[in-house]
Amino acid sequence: MIGWGLRILVALGLLGSAWVHWVVWEDWARYDDEVGPMFLVNVGVGVVIAVAVLAWRGHWLPELAAVAFGAATLAAYALSLTVGFFGVEEQFRTDEEVWGVITEVGCVLFGLALLALRFNIPRRGARGRQGARA
């Protein structure tokens, strides 16, 4: 039951990030030849990984992909806040930026929790059976 809840949260994070990138692409990124295509890739990849997380429960790869997606997207955003990312310099002022960070942090945290559940990584001092599947 916990595994499905985490799967849904990961998928919502991925779809939320995809939606934010679509909105930003519609707003301004489609006019940027360097960053615009990356925003569209983020939309498509976010949807594909979300479907994989929900549908392909027998393997850890979609969960790892969700964590990597969230981390890579957060890293690109952090670059845009600090030194710039392909000429884009953000200032963390829009609703899209806030929701993007929330959804991508969700991808990372809930994805890591799902991986920990899959591999039954116990908390310090806790005991559990080995090999449990999420």
PDB file of C-alpha atoms in Angstrom, residues 51-129:
ATOM      1  CA  VAL A  51       3.723   6.150 -17.015  1.00  0.00           C
ATOM      2  CA  ALA A  52       6.690   3.810 -16.496  1.00  0.00           C
ATOM      3  CA  VAL A  53       6.679   4.364 -12.716  1.00  0.00           C
ATOM      4  CA  LEU A  54       3.006   3.415 -12.571  1.00  0.00           C
ATOM      5  CA  ALA A  55       3.030   0.588 -15.106  1.00  0.00           C
ATOM      6  CA  TRP A  56       6.430  -1.107 -14.762  1.00  0.00           C
ATOM      7  CA  ARG A  57       6.478  -2.163 -11.126  1.00  0.00           C
ATOM      8  CA  GLY A  58       8.778  -5.129 -11.585  1.00  0.00           C
ATOM      9  CA  HIS A  59      11.959  -3.109 -12.031  1.00  0.00           C
ATOM     10  CA  TRP A  60      13.776  -0.314 -10.244  1.00  0.00           C
ATOM     11  CA  LEU A  61      14.797   1.542 -13.415  1.00  0.00           C
ATOM     12  CA  PRO A  62      11.720   3.854 -13.697  1.00  0.00           C
ATOM     13  CA  GLU A  63      12.146   4.861 -10.061  1.00  0.00           C
ATOM     14  CA  LEU A  64      15.814   5.678 -10.600  1.00  0.00           C
ATOM     15  CA  ALA A  65      14.885   7.572 -13.780  1.00  0.00           C
ATOM     16  CA  ALA A  66      12.400   9.666 -11.772  1.00  0.00           C
ATOM     17  CA  VAL A  67      15.090  10.575  -9.238  1.00  0.00           C
ATOM     18  CA  ALA A  68      17.573  11.416 -12.006  1.00  0.00           C
ATOM     19  CA  PHE A  69      14.949  13.467 -13.873  1.00  0.00           C
ATOM     20  CA  GLY A  70      14.151  15.513 -10.779  1.00  0.00           C
ATOM     21  CA  ALA A  71      17.808  15.993  -9.838  1.00  0.00           C
ATOM     22  CA  ALA A  72      18.895  16.969 -13.357  1.00  0.00           C
ATOM     23  CA  THR A  73      16.038  19.417 -13.750  1.00  0.00           C
ATOM     24  CA  LEU A  74      16.763  20.955 -10.347  1.00  0.00           C
ATOM     25  CA  ALA A  75      20.452  21.234 -11.260  1.00  0.00           C
ATOM     26  CA  ALA A  76      19.618  23.016 -14.518  1.00  0.00           C
ATOM     27  CA  TYR A  77      17.323  25.387 -12.632  1.00  0.00           C
ATOM     28  CA  ALA A  78      20.002  26.036  -9.988  1.00  0.00           C
ATOM     29  CA  LEU A  79      22.412  26.939 -12.785  1.00  0.00           C
ATOM     30  CA  SER A  80      19.850  29.332 -14.259  1.00  0.00           C
ATOM     31  CA  LEU A  81      19.548  31.015 -10.836  1.00  0.00           C
ATOM     32  CA  THR A  82      23.289  31.378 -10.318  1.00  0.00           C
ATOM     33  CA  VAL A  83      25.522  31.523 -13.386  1.00  0.00           C
ATOM     34  CA  GLY A  84      22.910  31.174 -16.116  1.00  0.00           C
ATOM     35  CA  PHE A  85      21.884  28.179 -18.194  1.00  0.00           C
ATOM     36  CA  PHE A  86      22.315  28.607 -21.950  1.00  0.00           C
ATOM     37  CA  GLY A  87      21.720  32.319 -21.548  1.00  0.00           C
ATOM     38  CA  VAL A  88      18.660  31.966 -19.289  1.00  0.00           C
ATOM     39  CA  GLU A  89      18.902  33.688 -15.915  1.00  0.00           C
ATOM     40  CA  GLU A  90      16.007  33.132 -13.518  1.00  0.00           C
ATOM     41  CA  GLN A  91      15.187  34.943 -10.275  1.00  0.00           C
ATOM     42  CA  PHE A  92      12.703  32.605  -8.506  1.00  0.00           C
ATOM     43  CA  ARG A  93       9.746  34.990  -8.710  1.00  0.00           C
ATOM     44  CA  THR A  94       7.054  33.214 -10.687  1.00  0.00           C
ATOM     45  CA  ASP A  95       4.508  30.609  -9.651  1.00  0.00           C
ATOM     46  CA  GLU A  96       5.906  28.294 -12.322  1.00  0.00           C
ATOM     47  CA  GLU A  97       9.349  28.436 -10.747  1.00  0.00           C
ATOM     48  CA  VAL A  98       7.959  27.647  -7.286  1.00  0.00           C
ATOM     49  CA  TRP A  99       5.834  24.753  -8.554  1.00  0.00           C
ATOM     50  CA  GLY A 100       8.704  23.464 -10.650  1.00  0.00           C
ATOM     51  CA  VAL A 101      10.957  23.248  -7.610  1.00  0.00           C
ATOM     52  CA  ILE A 102       8.211  21.614  -5.509  1.00  0.00           C
ATOM     53  CA  THR A 103       7.429  18.969  -8.131  1.00  0.00           C
ATOM     54  CA  GLU A 104      11.072  18.180  -8.842  1.00  0.00           C
ATOM     55  CA  VAL A 105      11.979  17.904  -5.161  1.00  0.00           C
ATOM     56  CA  GLY A 106       8.999  15.550  -4.911  1.00  0.00           C
ATOM     57  CA  CYS A 107      10.418  13.425  -7.723  1.00  0.00           C
ATOM     58  CA  VAL A 108      13.731  13.120  -5.901  1.00  0.00           C
ATOM     59  CA  LEU A 109      12.447  12.557  -2.361  1.00  0.00           C
ATOM     60  CA  PHE A 110       9.538  10.246  -3.152  1.00  0.00           C
ATOM     61  CA  GLY A 111      11.604   8.424  -5.768  1.00  0.00           C
ATOM     62  CA  LEU A 112      14.364   7.787  -3.235  1.00  0.00           C
ATOM     63  CA  ALA A 113      11.769   6.607  -0.700  1.00  0.00           C
ATOM     64  CA  LEU A 114      10.333   4.224  -3.295  1.00  0.00           C
ATOM     65  CA  LEU A 115      13.798   2.863  -4.078  1.00  0.00           C
ATOM     66  CA  ALA A 116      14.508   2.439  -0.355  1.00  0.00           C
ATOM     67  CA  LEU A 117      11.233   0.553   0.034  1.00  0.00           C
ATOM     68  CA  ARG A 118      12.017  -1.638  -2.966  1.00  0.00           C
ATOM     69  CA  PHE A 119      15.441  -2.587  -1.668  1.00  0.00           C
ATOM     70  CA  ASN A 120      14.172  -2.708   1.921  1.00  0.00           C
ATOM     71  CA  ILE A 121      16.780  -0.316   3.227  1.00  0.00           C
ATOM     72  CA  PRO A 122      16.031  -0.263   6.957  1.00  0.00           C
ATOM     73  CA  ARG A 123      16.277   2.783   9.143  1.00  0.00           C
ATOM     74  CA  ARG A 124      19.064   2.734  11.708  1.00  0.00           C
ATOM     75  CA  GLY A 125      18.182   0.208  14.364  1.00  0.00           C
ATOM     76  CA  ALA A 126      15.111  -1.069  12.486  1.00  0.00           C
ATOM     77  CA  ARG A 127      14.768  -4.656  11.324  1.00  0.00           C
ATOM     78  CA  GLY A 128      12.883  -5.810   8.268  1.00  0.00           C
ATOM     79  CA  ARG A 129      12.720  -8.746   5.938  1.00  0.00           C
TER      80      ARG A 129
END
